Structure formats: C-alpha cells, structure tokens
Short mmCIF file of C-alpha atoms and ligand atoms in Angstrom, two decimals:
data_model
loop_
_atom_site.label_atom_id
_atom_site.label_comp_id
_atom_site.label_asym_id
_atom_site.label_seq_id
_atom_site.Cartn_x
_atom_site.Cartn_y
_atom_site.Cartn_z
CA UNK P 1 -17.22 -27.33 -54.61
CA UNK P 2 -16.27 -30.36 -55.92
CA UNK P 3 -13.05 -30.16 -54.02
CA UNK P 4 -14.24 -28.77 -50.45
CA UNK P 5 -16.81 -32.46 -50.64
CA UNK P 6 -13.36 -34.57 -51.15
CA UNK P 7 -12.17 -33.44 -47.12
CA UNK P 8 -15.36 -33.14 -46.02
CA UNK P 9 -15.54 -37.00 -44.61
CA UNK P 10 -11.96 -35.70 -43.03
CA UNK P 11 -13.78 -32.42 -42.30
CA UNK P 12 -15.98 -34.47 -40.23
CA UNK P 13 -13.41 -36.41 -38.09
CA UNK P 14 -11.07 -34.02 -36.94
CA UNK P 15 -14.44 -31.32 -35.81
CA UNK P 16 -15.21 -35.19 -34.27
CA UNK P 17 -11.91 -35.89 -32.32
CA UNK P 18 -11.94 -32.39 -30.53
CA UNK P 19 -15.66 -32.58 -29.83
CA UNK P 20 -14.59 -35.40 -27.92
CA UNK P 21 -12.00 -34.40 -26.47
CA UNK P 22 -13.48 -31.33 -24.73
CA UNK P 23 -16.27 -33.56 -23.98
CA UNK P 24 -14.12 -35.97 -22.15
CA UNK P 25 -12.13 -32.70 -20.07
CA UNK P 26 -15.95 -31.46 -19.48
CA UNK P 27 -17.11 -35.18 -17.59
CA UNK P 28 -14.38 -36.05 -15.97
CA UNK P 29 -14.36 -37.95 -12.62
CA UNK P 30 -13.87 -34.72 -9.57
CA UNK P 31 -16.54 -33.67 -6.86
CA UNK P 32 -18.46 -30.17 -6.42
CA UNK P 33 -17.09 -28.30 -4.04
CA UNK P 34 -18.32 -29.95 -0.59
CA UNK P 35 -20.36 -32.66 -2.23
CA UNK P 36 -21.21 -36.44 -0.21
CA UNK P 37 -18.26 -39.26 -0.99
CA UNK P 38 -18.76 -42.12 -0.65
CA UNK P 39 -14.96 -43.27 -0.62
CA UNK P 40 -13.49 -41.87 2.50
CA UNK P 41 -15.32 -43.40 6.20
CA UNK P 42 -16.46 -39.79 7.30
CA UNK P 43 -18.72 -39.51 3.30
CA UNK P 44 -16.76 -36.18 3.00
CA UNK P 45 -15.29 -35.55 -0.26
CA UNK P 46 -13.41 -32.46 1.28
CA UNK P 47 -10.53 -33.63 3.27
CA UNK P 48 -9.51 -31.90 6.44
CA UNK P 49 -6.06 -30.49 6.78
CA UNK P 50 -2.94 -32.14 8.13
CA UNK P 51 -3.47 -30.73 11.82
CA UNK P 52 -1.41 -28.15 12.31
CA UNK P 53 -1.42 -27.36 8.13
CA UNK P 54 -0.78 -23.15 7.90
CA UNK P 55 -2.25 -22.15 4.22
CA UNK P 56 1.27 -20.14 3.03
CA UNK P 57 0.69 -16.32 3.75
CA UNK P 58 -1.82 -16.53 6.50
CA UNK P 59 0.38 -17.01 9.54
CA UNK P 60 -0.09 -13.95 11.35
CA UNK P 61 1.33 -14.67 14.41
CA UNK P 62 2.42 -11.22 14.84
CA UNK P 63 -1.34 -9.19 15.27
CA UNK P 64 0.32 -5.96 16.10
CA UNK P 65 1.95 -6.03 12.12
CA UNK P 66 -1.12 -7.16 10.41
CA UNK P 67 -3.69 -4.97 13.31
CA UNK P 68 -1.71 -1.91 14.70
CA UNK P 69 -3.49 -2.98 17.81
CA UNK P 70 -2.53 -3.55 21.36
CA UNK P 71 -5.53 -5.35 22.92
CA UNK P 72 -8.70 -2.96 21.99
CA UNK P 73 -6.52 -0.11 21.36
CA UNK P 74 -4.55 1.35 18.63
CA UNK P 75 -0.47 0.84 19.31
CA UNK P 76 2.35 3.49 19.26
CA UNK P 77 4.76 2.30 18.14
CA UNK P 78 6.48 1.14 14.56
CA UNK P 79 6.59 -3.09 14.23
CA UNK P 80 10.00 -2.62 12.58
CA UNK P 81 12.66 -0.03 12.67
CA UNK P 82 12.18 3.57 10.93
CA UNK P 83 15.20 3.79 8.25
CA UNK P 84 15.43 6.38 4.97
CA UNK P 85 14.05 2.98 2.75
CA UNK P 86 11.49 3.08 4.80
CA UNK P 87 10.13 7.09 4.48
CA UNK P 88 10.93 6.63 1.01
CA UNK P 89 8.53 3.93 0.34
CA UNK P 90 6.41 5.31 2.52
CA UNK P 91 6.62 8.53 0.67
CA UNK P 92 5.86 6.91 -2.71
CA UNK P 93 3.36 5.13 -1.32
CA UNK P 94 1.57 7.94 0.00
CA UNK P 95 1.74 9.33 -2.99
CA UNK P 96 -0.30 7.39 -4.88
CA UNK P 97 -2.65 6.38 -3.05
CA UNK P 98 -3.74 8.58 -0.24
CA UNK P 99 -2.75 11.80 -2.32
CA UNK P 100 -5.77 12.40 -5.06
CA UNK P 101 -7.37 13.02 -1.47
CA UNK P 102 -4.72 13.87 1.13
CA UNK P 103 -2.48 16.05 -1.08
CA UNK P 104 1.03 15.66 -1.04
CA UNK P 105 1.52 17.37 2.12
CA UNK P 106 -1.83 15.63 4.25
CA UNK P 107 -4.57 19.03 4.79
CA UNK P 108 -6.56 17.27 3.08
CA UNK P 109 -7.53 19.47 -0.09
CA UNK P 110 -6.28 16.38 -3.08
CA UNK P 111 -7.18 16.94 -6.68
CA UNK P 112 -10.06 14.66 -6.11
CA UNK P 113 -11.50 17.11 -3.34
CA UNK P 114 -11.06 19.84 -5.28
CA UNK P 115 -13.52 18.54 -7.78
CA UNK P 116 -16.05 18.13 -4.99
CA UNK P 117 -15.48 14.63 -3.37
CA UNK P 118 -16.08 15.15 0.09
CA UNK P 119 -13.18 16.72 2.54
CA UNK P 120 -10.49 15.00 4.63
CA UNK P 121 -9.55 16.32 7.66
CA UNK P 122 -5.86 18.18 7.75
CA UNK P 123 -3.45 15.36 9.68
CA UNK P 124 -2.08 18.34 11.15
CA UNK P 125 -4.57 19.13 13.87
CA UNK P 126 -3.78 18.45 17.31
CA UNK P 127 -6.22 15.52 17.32
CA UNK P 128 -4.51 13.58 14.66
CA UNK P 129 -1.24 14.86 15.44
CA UNK P 130 -1.72 13.07 18.67
CA UNK P 131 -3.45 9.80 17.57
CA UNK P 132 -1.38 6.73 17.48
CA UNK P 133 1.10 5.22 15.03
CA UNK P 134 -1.78 2.27 15.41
CA UNK P 135 -4.52 3.99 14.32
CA UNK P 136 -3.76 4.84 11.02
CA UNK P 137 -2.77 1.91 10.19
CA UNK P 138 -6.19 1.11 11.41
CA UNK P 139 -7.67 3.91 9.01
CA UNK P 140 -5.82 2.39 6.41
CA UNK P 141 -7.03 -1.32 7.34
CA UNK P 142 -10.33 -0.65 7.63
CA UNK P 143 -11.21 2.63 6.19
CA UNK P 144 -13.35 5.57 7.75
CA UNK P 145 -16.22 6.93 7.55
CA UNK P 146 -16.23 8.18 3.40
CA UNK P 147 -12.80 6.50 3.20
CA UNK P 148 -12.58 3.16 1.77
CA UNK P 149 -10.28 0.76 3.43
CA UNK P 150 -6.49 0.21 1.07
CA UNK P 151 -6.05 -3.22 2.28
CA UNK P 152 -6.43 -4.55 -0.55
CA UNK P 153 -4.23 -2.07 -2.75
CA UNK P 154 -1.87 -1.87 -0.24
CA UNK P 155 -0.15 -4.65 1.75
CA UNK P 156 0.80 -4.51 6.02
CA UNK P 157 3.92 -3.42 5.35
CA UNK P 158 3.72 -0.75 2.91
CA UNK P 159 0.89 0.75 5.43
CA UNK P 160 3.06 0.48 8.02
CA UNK P 161 5.58 2.70 5.90
CA UNK P 162 2.85 4.85 4.85
CA UNK P 163 2.21 5.71 8.68
CA UNK P 164 5.37 6.66 9.04
CA UNK P 165 5.91 9.28 6.62
CA UNK P 166 2.62 10.22 7.55
CA UNK P 167 3.92 10.64 11.20
CA UNK P 168 7.76 12.57 9.13
CA UNK P 169 4.78 14.90 7.27
CA UNK P 170 3.12 15.91 10.51
CA UNK P 171 6.87 16.70 11.74
CA UNK P 172 7.80 18.48 9.24
CA UNK P 173 4.39 21.27 9.55
CA UNK P 174 4.73 21.89 12.98
CA UNK P 175 8.66 21.65 13.67
CA UNK P 176 10.10 23.77 15.67
CA UNK P 177 13.63 25.16 15.51
CA UNK P 178 14.09 22.50 18.65
CA UNK P 179 13.87 19.78 16.67
CA UNK P 180 16.73 20.25 14.64
CA UNK P 181 19.78 18.38 15.20
CA UNK P 182 22.84 20.35 17.39
CA UNK P 183 25.16 21.08 13.93
CA UNK P 184 22.54 21.01 11.43
CA UNK P 185 21.49 24.33 12.72
CA UNK P 186 20.76 27.42 10.92
CA UNK P 187 21.32 30.48 14.03
CA UNK P 188 18.84 32.82 13.22
CA UNK P 189 20.58 35.46 11.88
CA UNK P 190 17.72 37.47 9.70
CA UNK P 191 17.83 40.73 11.65
CA UNK P 192 21.47 40.93 11.29
CA UNK P 193 21.62 40.88 7.97
CA UNK P 194 18.68 43.82 8.19
CA UNK P 195 20.27 47.14 6.77
CA UNK P 196 23.44 45.74 7.28
CA UNK P 197 25.24 43.01 4.43
CA UNK P 198 28.28 43.70 5.36
CA UNK P 199 28.61 42.92 8.97
CA UNK P 200 29.66 39.37 8.51
CA UNK P 201 27.43 37.57 9.47
CA UNK P 202 27.22 34.06 7.95
CA UNK P 203 24.14 31.67 7.12
CA UNK P 204 25.69 27.92 6.52
CA UNK P 205 24.18 28.01 2.94
CA UNK P 206 25.53 26.58 0.12
CA UNK P 207 28.50 28.86 -1.63
CA UNK P 208 27.10 30.40 -5.08
CA UNK P 209 29.50 28.23 -7.61
CA UNK P 210 33.20 29.38 -7.24
CA UNK P 211 35.05 30.26 -10.65
CA UNK P 212 36.57 26.49 -10.21
CA UNK P 213 33.42 25.21 -11.40
CA UNK P 214 33.15 26.57 -14.57
CA UNK P 215 34.79 23.85 -16.62
CA UNK P 216 31.26 21.38 -15.00
CA UNK P 217 29.80 23.06 -18.42
CA UNK P 218 32.13 21.73 -20.77
CA UNK P 219 31.10 18.21 -19.46
C1 LIG F 1 -10.85 8.67 -2.18
C2 LIG F 1 -10.33 9.58 -0.91
C3 LIG F 1 -9.06 9.18 -0.66
C4 LIG F 1 -8.31 8.41 -0.59
C5 LIG F 1 -7.30 8.68 -1.14
C6 LIG F 1 -7.38 8.45 1.24
N1 LIG F 1 -8.57 8.75 1.89
FE1 LIG F 1 -8.52 9.15 3.66
N2 LIG F 1 -9.84 10.23 4.10
C7 LIG F 1 -11.20 10.54 3.29
C8 LIG F 1 -11.67 11.10 3.93
C9 LIG F 1 -13.03 11.53 2.61
C10 LIG F 1 -11.64 11.15 4.71
C11 LIG F 1 -12.42 11.25 5.98
C12 LIG F 1 -14.16 10.56 6.14
C13 LIG F 1 -14.69 10.70 7.50
O1 LIG F 1 -14.55 11.73 8.05
O2 LIG F 1 -15.89 10.70 7.06
C14 LIG F 1 -10.44 10.32 5.62
C15 LIG F 1 -10.00 10.41 6.78
C16 LIG F 1 -8.63 10.01 6.92
C17 LIG F 1 -8.16 9.86 8.04
C18 LIG F 1 -8.55 10.49 9.48
C19 LIG F 1 -9.43 9.42 9.91
C20 LIG F 1 -9.68 10.50 11.12
O3 LIG F 1 -9.82 10.02 12.46
O4 LIG F 1 -10.14 11.84 10.44
C21 LIG F 1 -6.21 8.61 7.96
C22 LIG F 1 -5.97 9.02 9.15
C23 LIG F 1 -6.30 9.11 6.94
N3 LIG F 1 -8.08 9.29 5.68
C24 LIG F 1 -5.21 8.14 6.25
C25 LIG F 1 -5.42 7.94 4.59
C26 LIG F 1 -4.50 7.02 4.31
C27 LIG F 1 -3.04 6.67 4.90
C28 LIG F 1 -4.34 7.11 2.89
C29 LIG F 1 -3.34 6.35 1.26
C30 LIG F 1 -3.68 4.94 2.23
C31 LIG F 1 -5.35 7.90 2.39
N4 LIG F 1 -6.71 8.16 3.80
C32 LIG F 1 -6.24 8.11 1.31
C33 LIG F 1 -10.54 10.50 2.09
C34 LIG F 1 -9.64 9.61 1.63
#
C-alpha cells in the first residue's frame, strides 16, 4: 500500500480535474427548447428561421411524387420514365420488403402468411389490376388495414420503382400473345409438332449447343 499512497494526491487531482471538466460541460449556458429569453426583444430563445427558409429534404414541391394523389384521388401515371433500371430496382425492393407477405409473384401467399399472418389479396384480381398506380404508392406510404406502412423503410423514389414493378408483375400474369411485340412472337406451332416432329415447323428457341462450342469447356 505505501506505493499507492505516494500516488494518491496525484490520483485525487486527476479525478477532480475530470469531474471538473464534466461539470463544466453540463453547466454551460444554454436554453431549454422554447424557453423564455431576455436577450431578444420578443423573449423567445427559439428564433424564427429567416423568411423563405426550407429545411433540406423537405421541399416537397412535386406533390404527386410524394403522395401519388391528384387532388383527392390517386393518379394513374409514373412521375418519371420507367426504364429497365427502374424495374430492376423495383423488383429488388419488392423482393426485400413485400414478398414476405405478398410472395414473389404477388399472389399473397408469402412465407409469413404461410405461418399464419393475415393473407393479403392477390395482385392478380381485376380490382387491383385496374387500380391506378398512385393507389399502390398510397398503400406503401400509408399502409392498408392489417398491412403496416413502409414509408420509413422505403423512400418515395423506391416506392415508385416498386409500383412500376407490381404493374409489370400484373401484366406478366395476365399477358396474351397480343402483348408480345411483333418480331418476338413465338408462333403457336404446337399443333404442327403433334405426331409429326419432322414436318419442318420450327420454334425460334435457342438451338442446341453446336459442335464448335466444345472448345468452351477447356476454359
Ligand atoms: C407483413 C406483411 C405484409 C408486407 C410485408 C406487405 N404487405 Fe401489403 N398487404 C398485407 C396485408 C395483410 C394486406 C391486406 C390488408 C387488409 O385487407 O386489411 C395487404 C394489402 C396490400 C395491397 C392491396 C390493398 C387493397 O386495396 O386490397 C397492396 C397493393 C399491398 N399490400 C402492397 C404492398 C407492397 C407494395 C408491399 C411492400 C412495400 C407490401 N404490401 C408489404 C400484408 C403485407
């Protein structure tokens, strides 16, 4: 113990020094939120922002982009052009945030539902196929019945990407030959194949790997 005693005054000093610092930080002059002040003539410690001030990220001038509403009805257009990137982002976000309940193809039989959560309606009903795009944006933003909102997790731009992807999903589950662009159509050649595979009718499907491709294996 004698050793320790030798150092104790120093130790004590150090402790006081630290406590002192700490106390100082606590006691520095400051106002509690909205407390009265006698420094300003209007007695307010909270100052009015300079006129015309807009907090960053709060200038929601494009109402449609942030609400999906035109007046008091959901609108039915995308606020920006839909590209392949938009759809891919939408698919990725959808797969993360919506598939647990709605499933990958949107039939409402996601993993959480299979374990007992309330089953959402399939996206592939006439009602939801005809629902305007802004309606889907609204459901993600505000929630719907038993479904919580995803406004916090999914920013507006991503919500629109998801909306575009849902519409693509709906089209994909309800497509006809007429929806396939000319030139990409697969002729409905199935009957010609029946019983006579050698008739010469062909489907424009990828050809079997040809002999000259065998070199690829040696890569
Ligand atoms: C936790 C499960 C769950 C998740 C995750 C979820 N939903 Fe839902 N969703 C539901 C349920 C349940 C309903 C039906 C609610 C009701 O009718 O009370 C629903 C309904 C809907 C509807 C149909 C509304 C109508 O008019 O019937 C849409 C559109 C929808 N969800 C979109 C989404 C999108 C987009 C996401 C991802 C951002 C998502 N949901 C994520 C559970 C979920």
